CSV table of C-alpha atoms in Angstrom, one decimal:
chain,number,residue,atom,x,y,z
A,229,MET,CA,-45.0,126.5,-127.1
A,230,ASP,CA,-47.5,127.8,-128.8
A,231,ARG,CA,-49.6,130.5,-126.9
A,232,ALA,CA,-52.7,132.8,-127.1
A,233,PRO,CA,-52.0,136.6,-126.9
A,234,PRO,CA,-52.6,137.8,-123.3
A,235,PRO,CA,-55.6,140.0,-122.9
A,236,ILE,CA,-55.1,143.9,-123.1
A,237,ILE,CA,-54.7,145.2,-119.9
A,238,SER,CA,-56.4,148.9,-119.7
A,239,THR,CA,-55.0,151.8,-117.4
A,240,ASP,CA,-58.3,153.2,-117.2
A,241,ARG,CA,-59.7,152.5,-113.3
A,242,TYR,CA,-63.2,152.4,-114.3
A,243,THR,CA,-62.7,149.2,-116.6
A,244,ARG,CA,-60.0,147.7,-114.5
A,245,LYS,CA,-62.6,147.5,-111.5
A,246,LYS,CA,-65.1,146.3,-113.6
A,247,GLY,CA,-63.1,143.4,-115.2
A,248,ALA,CA,-62.5,142.6,-111.5
A,249,ILE,CA,-66.1,142.5,-110.5
A,250,ILE,CA,-66.9,140.0,-113.8
A,251,ALA,CA,-63.7,137.9,-112.9
A,252,ALA,CA,-64.5,137.6,-109.2
A,253,ALA,CA,-68.2,137.2,-110.0
A,254,THR,CA,-67.2,134.5,-112.6
A,255,GLY,CA,-65.5,132.1,-109.9
A,256,ILE,CA,-68.7,132.6,-107.8
A,257,LEU,CA,-71.0,131.9,-110.5
A,258,ASN,CA,-68.8,128.7,-111.6
A,259,ARG,CA,-68.8,127.5,-107.9
A,260,ARG,CA,-72.7,128.2,-107.4
A,261,GLY,CA,-74.5,128.7,-110.9
A,262,VAL,CA,-76.4,132.0,-111.8
A,263,LYS,CA,-79.1,131.3,-108.7
A,264,GLY,CA,-76.2,130.9,-106.2
A,265,MET,CA,-74.1,134.2,-107.0
A,266,THR,CA,-75.4,137.3,-105.3
A,267,LEU,CA,-74.2,141.0,-106.0
A,268,ALA,CA,-73.4,140.7,-101.9
A,269,ASP,CA,-70.9,137.8,-102.3
A,270,VAL,CA,-69.1,139.6,-105.4
A,271,ALA,CA,-68.6,142.8,-103.5
A,272,ALA,CA,-67.3,141.2,-100.5
A,273,SER,CA,-65.0,139.2,-102.7
A,274,VAL,CA,-63.2,142.2,-104.3
A,275,ASP,CA,-63.6,144.8,-101.0
A,276,LEU,CA,-66.5,146.6,-102.1
A,277,ILE,CA,-70.3,147.1,-100.8
A,278,THR,CA,-73.0,146.1,-102.9
A,279,THR,CA,-74.0,149.3,-103.8
A,280,SER,CA,-70.8,150.0,-105.5
A,281,VAL,CA,-71.1,146.9,-107.8
A,282,THR,CA,-74.2,148.0,-108.9
A,283,TYR,CA,-72.8,150.8,-110.4
A,284,TYR,CA,-70.9,148.9,-112.9
A,285,PHE,CA,-74.0,146.1,-112.6
A,286,LYS,CA,-77.4,147.2,-111.8
A,287,LYS,CA,-78.6,143.5,-111.4
A,288,LYS,CA,-77.0,140.2,-110.9
A,289,GLU,CA,-78.7,139.1,-114.2
A,290,ASP,CA,-76.5,141.7,-115.7
A,291,LEU,CA,-73.3,141.1,-114.5
A,292,ALA,CA,-73.9,137.0,-115.0
A,293,VAL,CA,-74.4,137.9,-119.0
A,294,ALA,CA,-71.1,139.6,-118.8
A,295,CYS,CA,-69.4,136.6,-117.0
A,296,PHE,CA,-70.8,134.5,-119.7
A,297,LEU,CA,-70.1,137.1,-122.6
A,298,GLY,CA,-66.7,137.1,-121.5
A,299,GLY,CA,-65.7,133.6,-121.9
A,300,ILE,CA,-67.7,133.2,-125.1
A,301,ALA,CA,-65.4,136.1,-126.5
A,302,ARG,CA,-62.3,134.5,-125.3
A,303,LEU,CA,-63.0,131.3,-126.7
A,304,ASP,CA,-64.1,133.0,-129.8
A,305,HIS,CA,-60.6,134.6,-130.3
A,306,LEU,CA,-58.9,131.3,-129.6
A,307,ILE,CA,-61.0,129.6,-132.5
A,308,ALA,CA,-60.4,132.4,-134.8
A,309,LEU,CA,-56.9,131.8,-134.1
A,310,ALA,CA,-57.0,128.3,-134.9
A,311,LEU,CA,-58.8,129.2,-137.9
A,312,HIS,CA,-55.6,130.2,-140.1
A,313,GLU,CA,-54.6,127.2,-140.0
A,314,PRO,CA,-55.0,125.5,-143.4
A,315,THR,CA,-56.7,122.0,-142.6
A,316,PRO,CA,-59.2,120.7,-140.2
A,317,HIS,CA,-56.4,118.3,-138.4
A,318,ALA,CA,-54.1,121.7,-137.9
A,319,ARG,CA,-57.0,123.8,-136.8
A,320,LEU,CA,-58.0,121.5,-134.1
A,321,LYS,CA,-54.6,120.8,-132.6
A,322,ARG,CA,-54.1,124.8,-132.7
A,323,PHE,CA,-57.5,125.3,-130.9
A,324,LEU,CA,-56.6,122.6,-128.0
A,325,THR,CA,-53.3,124.1,-128.0
A,326,LEU,CA,-54.5,127.4,-127.3
A,327,TYR,CA,-57.1,126.5,-124.9
A,328,LEU,CA,-54.5,124.7,-122.9
A,329,GLU,CA,-52.0,127.5,-122.9
A,330,MET,CA,-55.1,129.9,-121.7
A,331,ASN,CA,-55.6,127.3,-118.7
A,332,ARG,CA,-52.4,127.7,-118.0
A,333,ARG,CA,-52.4,131.4,-117.5
A,334,ILE,CA,-56.0,130.7,-115.5
A,335,ARG,CA,-53.9,128.5,-113.6
A,336,LEU,CA,-51.3,131.0,-112.8
A,337,ALA,CA,-53.5,133.7,-112.1
A,338,GLU,CA,-52.2,135.7,-115.3
A,339,GLU,CA,-55.7,135.7,-116.6
A,340,PRO,CA,-59.4,135.7,-114.6
A,341,PRO,CA,-61.5,132.5,-114.6
A,342,LEU,CA,-63.4,131.1,-117.7
A,343,ALA,CA,-67.6,130.8,-117.0
A,344,ILE,CA,-68.6,127.6,-117.0
A,345,PHE,CA,-71.6,127.3,-120.0
A,346,SER,CA,-73.6,124.6,-118.5
A,347,ASP,CA,-75.8,127.1,-116.4
A,348,ILE,CA,-76.5,129.5,-119.2
A,349,ARG,CA,-80.2,128.3,-119.4
A,350,ALA,CA,-80.7,129.1,-115.8
A,351,LEU,CA,-80.8,133.1,-116.8
A,352,LYS,CA,-84.3,134.4,-117.5
A,353,GLU,CA,-85.1,135.9,-120.6
A,354,PRO,CA,-84.0,138.4,-122.4
A,355,TYR,CA,-81.0,137.8,-120.7
A,356,GLN,CA,-80.9,134.1,-121.8
A,357,SER,CA,-81.5,134.5,-125.4
A,358,THR,CA,-78.9,137.6,-125.7
A,359,VAL,CA,-76.2,134.4,-124.3
A,360,LEU,CA,-77.4,131.7,-126.1
A,361,SER,CA,-77.1,134.2,-129.5
A,362,GLN,CA,-73.5,134.4,-129.2
A,363,TYR,CA,-72.8,131.1,-127.8
A,364,GLU,CA,-74.6,129.8,-130.8
A,365,GLN,CA,-72.1,132.2,-133.3
A,366,LEU,CA,-69.5,130.2,-131.2
A,367,PHE,CA,-70.6,127.2,-132.1
A,368,ARG,CA,-70.9,127.6,-135.7
A,369,LYS,CA,-66.9,129.0,-135.9
A,370,VAL,CA,-66.0,125.8,-134.2
A,371,ARG,CA,-68.2,123.5,-136.3
A,372,SER,CA,-66.2,125.5,-139.6
A,373,LEU,CA,-63.2,123.4,-138.5
A,374,PHE,CA,-64.5,120.9,-140.3
A,375,ASP,CA,-64.6,123.2,-143.8
A,376,ALA,CA,-62.3,121.2,-146.2
A,377,ALA,CA,-63.2,119.7,-149.5
A,378,GLU,CA,-62.2,115.8,-148.0
A,379,HIS,CA,-64.7,116.1,-145.0
A,380,ASP,CA,-68.1,117.6,-147.5
A,381,TRP,CA,-69.4,113.7,-146.7
A,382,LEU,CA,-70.3,115.2,-143.5
A,383,ASP,CA,-73.9,116.6,-143.7
A,384,ARG,CA,-75.2,119.2,-140.8
A,385,ARG,CA,-76.4,116.9,-138.3
A,386,ALA,CA,-73.0,115.2,-138.3
A,387,ARG,CA,-71.1,118.1,-138.3
A,388,ASN,CA,-73.2,119.4,-135.3
A,389,ALA,CA,-72.7,116.5,-133.1
A,390,ARG,CA,-68.8,116.4,-133.9
A,391,THR,CA,-68.8,120.1,-133.1
A,392,HIS,CA,-70.7,119.2,-130.0
A,393,LEU,CA,-68.0,116.5,-129.0
A,394,ILE,CA,-65.2,119.1,-129.5
A,395,MET,CA,-66.7,121.4,-127.2
A,396,GLU,CA,-67.5,118.7,-124.7
A,397,GLN,CA,-64.6,117.8,-124.8
A,398,ILE,CA,-63.0,121.3,-124.2
A,399,TYR,CA,-65.6,122.3,-121.1
A,400,TRP,CA,-64.9,118.6,-119.5
A,401,THR,CA,-61.1,119.2,-118.9
A,402,GLY,CA,-62.0,121.5,-115.7
A,403,ALA,CA,-63.3,118.5,-114.3
A,404,TRP,CA,-59.7,116.7,-114.5
A,405,LEU,CA,-56.9,118.8,-115.6
A,406,GLY,CA,-56.4,120.2,-112.6
A,407,ARG,CA,-54.8,116.8,-111.7
A,408,TYR,CA,-52.0,117.5,-114.1
A,409,ASP,CA,-49.0,120.3,-113.6
A,410,ILE,CA,-49.0,122.9,-115.7
A,411,GLU,CA,-45.4,121.6,-117.2
A,412,ASP,CA,-47.3,118.4,-118.8
A,413,TYR,CA,-50.1,120.2,-120.5
A,414,PRO,CA,-48.3,120.3,-123.9
A,415,ARG,CA,-48.0,116.2,-123.4
A,416,VAL,CA,-52.0,116.5,-122.4
A,417,GLY,CA,-52.4,118.3,-125.4
A,418,GLU,CA,-51.1,116.0,-127.6
A,419,ARG,CA,-52.9,112.8,-126.3
A,420,LEU,CA,-55.8,114.7,-126.3
A,421,PHE,CA,-55.5,115.3,-129.9
A,422,ASP,CA,-54.4,112.0,-131.0
A,423,ILE,CA,-57.8,110.3,-129.2
A,424,LEU,CA,-60.2,113.2,-130.9
A,425,THR,CA,-58.6,112.4,-134.2
A,426,HIS,CA,-57.8,108.6,-134.3
A,427,GLY,CA,-59.9,107.1,-131.9
A,428,MET,CA,-59.4,104.1,-129.7
A,429,ALA,CA,-59.6,101.5,-132.3
A,430,PRO,CA,-56.8,100.0,-134.2
A,431,ALA,CA,-55.8,100.3,-137.7
A,432,GLY,CA,-57.8,98.8,-140.0
A,433,THR,CA,-61.2,98.5,-137.4
A,434,GLN,CA,-64.5,98.3,-138.8
A,435,TRP,CA,-67.7,100.5,-137.2
A,436,ALA,CA,-70.1,98.2,-136.0
A,437,VAL,CA,-73.1,98.7,-133.8
A,438,SER,CA,-72.8,96.7,-130.7
A,439,THR,CA,-75.6,97.7,-127.9
A,440,LEU,CA,-75.9,95.2,-125.3
A,441,PRO,CA,-78.8,92.9,-125.6
A,442,GLU,CA,-82.1,94.0,-124.2
A,443,LYS,CA,-81.9,92.3,-120.8
A,444,GLN,CA,-78.6,93.7,-120.3
A,445,ASN,CA,-78.9,96.8,-121.4
A,446,ALA,CA,-79.3,100.3,-118.9
A,447,GLY,CA,-83.2,99.6,-118.6
A,448,ALA,CA,-83.5,97.8,-115.2
A,449,PRO,CA,-86.7,97.5,-113.6
A,450,VAL,CA,-88.6,100.1,-112.2
A,451,THR,CA,-89.6,98.8,-108.7
A,452,ASP,CA,-91.3,102.3,-107.8
A,453,PRO,CA,-92.8,104.1,-111.2
A,454,GLN,CA,-93.9,107.5,-109.3
A,455,ARG,CA,-90.2,107.6,-108.1
A,456,GLU,CA,-88.6,106.9,-110.9
A,457,THR,CA,-90.9,109.5,-113.1
A,458,PHE,CA,-89.9,112.1,-110.6
A,459,LEU,CA,-86.0,111.3,-110.8
A,460,LEU,CA,-86.4,111.3,-114.9
A,461,ALA,CA,-88.5,115.1,-114.6
A,462,ALA,CA,-85.4,116.3,-112.1
A,463,THR,CA,-82.8,114.7,-114.4
A,464,ALA,CA,-84.0,116.4,-117.6
A,465,LEU,CA,-85.0,119.8,-116.0
A,466,ILE,CA,-81.4,119.7,-114.1
A,467,ASN,CA,-79.5,119.1,-117.2
A,468,GLN,CA,-81.6,122.4,-119.2
A,469,GLN,CA,-81.2,124.8,-116.3
A,470,GLY,CA,-78.7,123.8,-114.3
A,471,TYR,CA,-78.5,122.5,-110.3
A,472,ARG,CA,-80.0,125.8,-108.8
A,473,GLY,CA,-82.4,126.8,-111.9
A,474,ALA,CA,-84.3,123.4,-111.4
A,475,SER,CA,-86.2,124.9,-108.5
A,476,VAL,CA,-88.7,122.4,-106.8
A,477,GLU,CA,-91.8,124.8,-108.3
A,478,LYS,CA,-90.0,123.8,-111.6
A,479,ILE,CA,-90.2,120.1,-111.1
A,480,SER,CA,-93.4,119.9,-109.7
A,481,ALA,CA,-95.0,121.8,-112.3
A,482,LYS,CA,-93.1,119.9,-114.9
A,483,LEU,CA,-94.7,116.7,-113.4
A,484,ASN,CA,-98.3,118.4,-112.5
A,485,VAL,CA,-97.9,117.7,-108.8
A,486,THR,CA,-98.3,120.2,-105.9
A,487,LYS,CA,-95.4,121.1,-103.7
A,488,GLY,CA,-96.7,119.4,-100.9
A,489,SER,CA,-96.4,116.0,-103.2
A,490,PHE,CA,-93.0,116.6,-103.9
A,491,TYR,CA,-92.2,116.8,-100.6
A,492,HIS,CA,-93.9,113.6,-99.6
A,493,HIS,CA,-91.5,111.6,-102.1
A,494,ASN,CA,-88.5,113.9,-101.4
A,495,GLU,CA,-87.3,115.8,-97.9
A,496,THR,CA,-85.3,118.4,-100.0
A,497,LYS,CA,-84.1,119.2,-103.5
A,498,ASP,CA,-80.6,118.1,-102.6
A,499,ASP,CA,-82.0,114.6,-101.6
A,500,LEU,CA,-83.5,114.3,-105.1
A,501,VAL,CA,-80.6,115.4,-106.9
A,502,VAL,CA,-78.2,112.5,-105.2
A,503,ALA,CA,-81.1,110.3,-106.1
A,504,CYS,CA,-80.8,111.5,-109.7
A,505,PHE,CA,-76.9,111.2,-109.8
A,506,GLU,CA,-77.5,107.5,-107.8
A,507,ARG,CA,-79.9,106.5,-110.9
A,508,THR,CA,-77.2,107.7,-113.3
A,509,PHE,CA,-73.9,105.8,-111.9
A,510,SER,CA,-76.0,102.8,-111.1
A,511,ILE,CA,-77.3,102.8,-114.8
A,512,MET,CA,-73.2,103.2,-115.7
A,513,ARG,CA,-72.2,100.6,-113.6
A,514,ARG,CA,-74.7,98.0,-114.6
A,515,VAL,CA,-74.0,98.7,-118.3
A,516,GLN,CA,-70.2,98.7,-117.7
A,517,LEU,CA,-70.3,95.4,-116.0
A,518,ALA,CA,-72.8,93.8,-118.3
A,519,ALA,CA,-70.1,94.5,-121.5
A,520,MET,CA,-67.1,93.2,-119.1
A,521,ASN,CA,-69.2,90.3,-119.0
A,522,THR,CA,-70.0,89.3,-122.4
A,523,PRO,CA,-67.9,87.7,-124.8
A,524,GLY,CA,-65.4,89.3,-126.9
A,525,THR,CA,-62.3,91.7,-127.0
A,526,GLN,CA,-61.8,94.4,-124.6
A,527,TRP,CA,-62.6,96.7,-127.3
A,528,GLU,CA,-65.8,95.1,-128.2
A,529,HIS,CA,-66.5,95.7,-124.6
A,530,LEU,CA,-65.6,99.3,-124.7
A,531,ALA,CA,-67.8,99.6,-128.0
A,532,ALA,CA,-70.6,97.8,-126.4
A,533,ALA,CA,-70.7,99.8,-123.0
A,534,ALA,CA,-70.3,103.2,-125.2
A,535,THR,CA,-73.2,102.5,-127.1
A,536,THR,CA,-75.5,101.0,-125.1
A,537,LEU,CA,-75.0,104.7,-123.0
A,538,VAL,CA,-75.5,106.5,-125.9
A,539,ASP,CA,-78.3,105.0,-126.8
A,540,PHE,CA,-80.0,105.2,-123.4
A,541,GLN,CA,-79.4,108.9,-123.4
A,542,VAL,CA,-81.7,109.6,-126.0
A,543,SER,CA,-84.4,107.0,-125.4
A,544,ASP,CA,-87.7,106.9,-123.3
A,545,GLY,CA,-85.3,106.1,-119.8
A,546,GLY,CA,-83.0,108.8,-120.5
A,547,PRO,CA,-81.2,111.2,-120.0
A,548,LEU,CA,-78.5,110.5,-117.5
A,549,LEU,CA,-77.7,113.3,-115.2
A,550,ARG,CA,-74.7,115.7,-116.3
A,551,THR,CA,-71.8,115.8,-114.4
A,552,SER,CA,-71.9,120.1,-114.6
A,553,ALA,CA,-74.6,119.4,-111.8
A,554,ILE,CA,-72.1,118.8,-109.4
A,555,SER,CA,-70.2,122.1,-109.6
A,556,ALA,CA,-73.0,123.5,-107.8
A,557,LEU,CA,-73.8,120.5,-105.1
A,558,PRO,CA,-73.4,121.5,-101.5
A,559,GLU,CA,-69.8,120.7,-100.3
A,560,SER,CA,-70.8,117.7,-98.0
A,561,ILE,CA,-72.6,116.1,-100.8
A,562,ARG,CA,-70.2,117.0,-103.7
A,563,GLN,CA,-67.1,115.3,-102.7
A,564,ASP,CA,-68.8,111.9,-102.5
A,565,ILE,CA,-70.3,112.6,-105.6
A,566,VAL,CA,-67.1,113.1,-107.7
A,567,ALA,CA,-65.7,110.2,-106.0
A,568,ARG,CA,-68.0,107.9,-106.9
A,569,TRP,CA,-67.9,109.4,-110.7
A,570,SER,CA,-64.3,109.0,-110.6
A,571,ARG,CA,-64.7,105.5,-109.9
A,572,ILE,CA,-66.9,105.0,-112.9
A,573,SER,CA,-64.2,106.8,-115.0
A,574,ASP,CA,-61.4,104.5,-113.7
A,575,ARG,CA,-63.4,101.5,-114.4
A,576,PHE,CA,-63.3,102.7,-118.1
A,577,GLY,CA,-59.6,103.6,-117.8
A,578,ALA,CA,-59.3,99.9,-116.8
A,579,MET,CA,-61.0,98.7,-119.6
A,580,ILE,CA,-58.6,100.7,-122.1
A,581,SER,CA,-55.5,99.5,-120.3
A,582,ASP,CA,-56.8,96.1,-120.7
A,583,GLY,CA,-57.7,96.7,-124.4
A,584,ILE,CA,-54.4,97.7,-124.9
A,585,ALA,CA,-52.4,94.9,-123.4
A,586,GLU,CA,-54.3,92.5,-125.2
A,587,GLY,CA,-54.0,94.6,-128.6
A,588,SER,CA,-57.5,95.2,-129.1
A,589,VAL,CA,-57.7,99.2,-128.0
A,590,ARG,CA,-55.2,101.2,-129.9
A,591,ALA,CA,-52.1,102.4,-127.4
A,592,VAL,CA,-53.6,105.7,-126.1
A,593,ASP,CA,-53.1,107.4,-122.4
A,594,PRO,CA,-56.0,105.0,-120.8
A,595,VAL,CA,-56.5,107.8,-117.9
A,596,ILE,CA,-56.9,110.6,-120.5
A,597,ALA,CA,-58.9,108.6,-122.9
A,598,ALA,CA,-60.9,107.3,-120.0
A,599,HIS,CA,-62.7,111.1,-118.9
A,600,MET,CA,-62.7,111.6,-122.6
A,601,LEU,CA,-65.1,108.9,-123.2
A,602,ASN,CA,-67.3,110.2,-120.1
A,603,ALA,CA,-67.3,113.7,-121.9
A,604,ALA,CA,-68.6,111.7,-124.8
A,605,LEU,CA,-71.2,110.2,-123.1
A,606,ASN,CA,-72.0,113.0,-121.4
A,607,ALA,CA,-72.9,115.1,-124.6
A,608,PRO,CA,-76.1,113.5,-125.8
A,609,ALA,CA,-78.0,114.4,-122.6
A,610,THR,CA,-78.4,117.8,-124.4
A,611,ALA,CA,-78.1,116.3,-128.2
A,612,THR,CA,-81.4,117.9,-128.9
A,613,ARG,CA,-80.1,121.2,-128.2
A,614,VAL,CA,-78.3,120.8,-131.1
A,615,ILE,CA,-79.8,118.1,-133.5
A,616,GLN,CA,-83.5,117.7,-133.8
A,617,ASN,CA,-85.7,114.9,-133.3
A,618,ILE,CA,-82.6,112.6,-132.6
A,619,THR,CA,-83.0,108.7,-132.8
A,620,PRO,CA,-81.1,106.3,-130.4
A,621,GLU,CA,-79.7,104.4,-133.5
A,622,GLU,CA,-78.7,108.2,-134.8
A,623,ALA,CA,-77.0,109.1,-131.8
A,624,THR,CA,-74.9,105.9,-131.5
A,625,ALA,CA,-73.7,106.6,-135.2
A,626,LEU,CA,-73.5,110.3,-134.5
A,627,TYR,CA,-71.8,110.5,-131.1
A,628,ALA,CA,-70.0,106.9,-130.3
A,629,LYS,CA,-68.6,106.5,-133.5
A,630,PRO,CA,-66.8,109.8,-133.9
A,631,MET,CA,-65.9,109.3,-130.0
A,632,LEU,CA,-64.3,105.6,-130.7
A,633,MET,CA,-63.0,105.7,-134.2
A,634,GLY,CA,-61.8,109.6,-134.3
A,635,VAL,CA,-63.8,112.7,-135.2
A,636,PHE,CA,-62.6,113.0,-138.8
A,637,ALA,CA,-63.2,109.3,-139.2
A,638,ARG,CA,-65.6,108.6,-142.2
């Protein structure tokens, strides 16, 4: 197995203790987000008192920055190793292999956990800018996977979108990789690479935009416009700043309403977030069922569902709520949301499996392919971060096409 070199372990007591604090904080950060992490909780998890932690990190934000920058540095190391390979295909394969090996070591407690980056925008300034500048450098380095004469036809927007897709696939593995034994990671890596590079369409398939007709698409009639406005504002803010970063005050300010008006429509913020997920699930189910009930092959059904949902993400009715919000939900809510999201994924898996059986979809692992499709549909919710002024039509070409046809497909 292609292995990333293990991290250098210092014998210096200060460095070791600081590393233990960052590792513990990363675990809490991943579960609770920036707003939910406290120095007291971190201290308790490493058998210290809070003032002992402040010796290493004066503020909670300093510790959160250290967690994020540490994770970025580790991924930067992996992509730097991968870029030594001579071709884009070989670079991508090495990157995926190294990433899965790192996850194997994390699972065996041989490495600390990797920070989930979705909560970076919950940081205050100047902390946020510090982390984002490093993340942008990582993004540019991953984008250089495509640096080769045969891919000169890809313009900057297309490269940004495909890089965004690759990184989204990497992060999304955190939602499903734990279902596999570590002995299966090499096989998982092969399937990931195969689907990313060759897509799901049989050889010779020509790409054609196949968004569902207006009456069947994601834009269902709105029975309560004011409620819909709340859900849209909350969804956009949670996608930008995380579950805990999107406070009641910020949601109210975005809508230019008082907190009292907010609570008139929503008993708690948790209720609002659940309602945002309800809306997201309802839209995705409606699109899936509409696609499955239209004439055509399973490939055409899959492409119609994917293009319609990608289109919707950057339309006036979008975005859908990103799954990154799940990790910070209270445990009592989280399990039900995860189960319902799994049912969405399972339906995509069934569509892919049926397509393989009829020969309209390439022979891929339908379970892994469904997870990857969900990741690809998740990405356009934040597409404006990497592509300015993106239109629904452009989103379809930049996100749905490379997912279904392969990231190196012309």
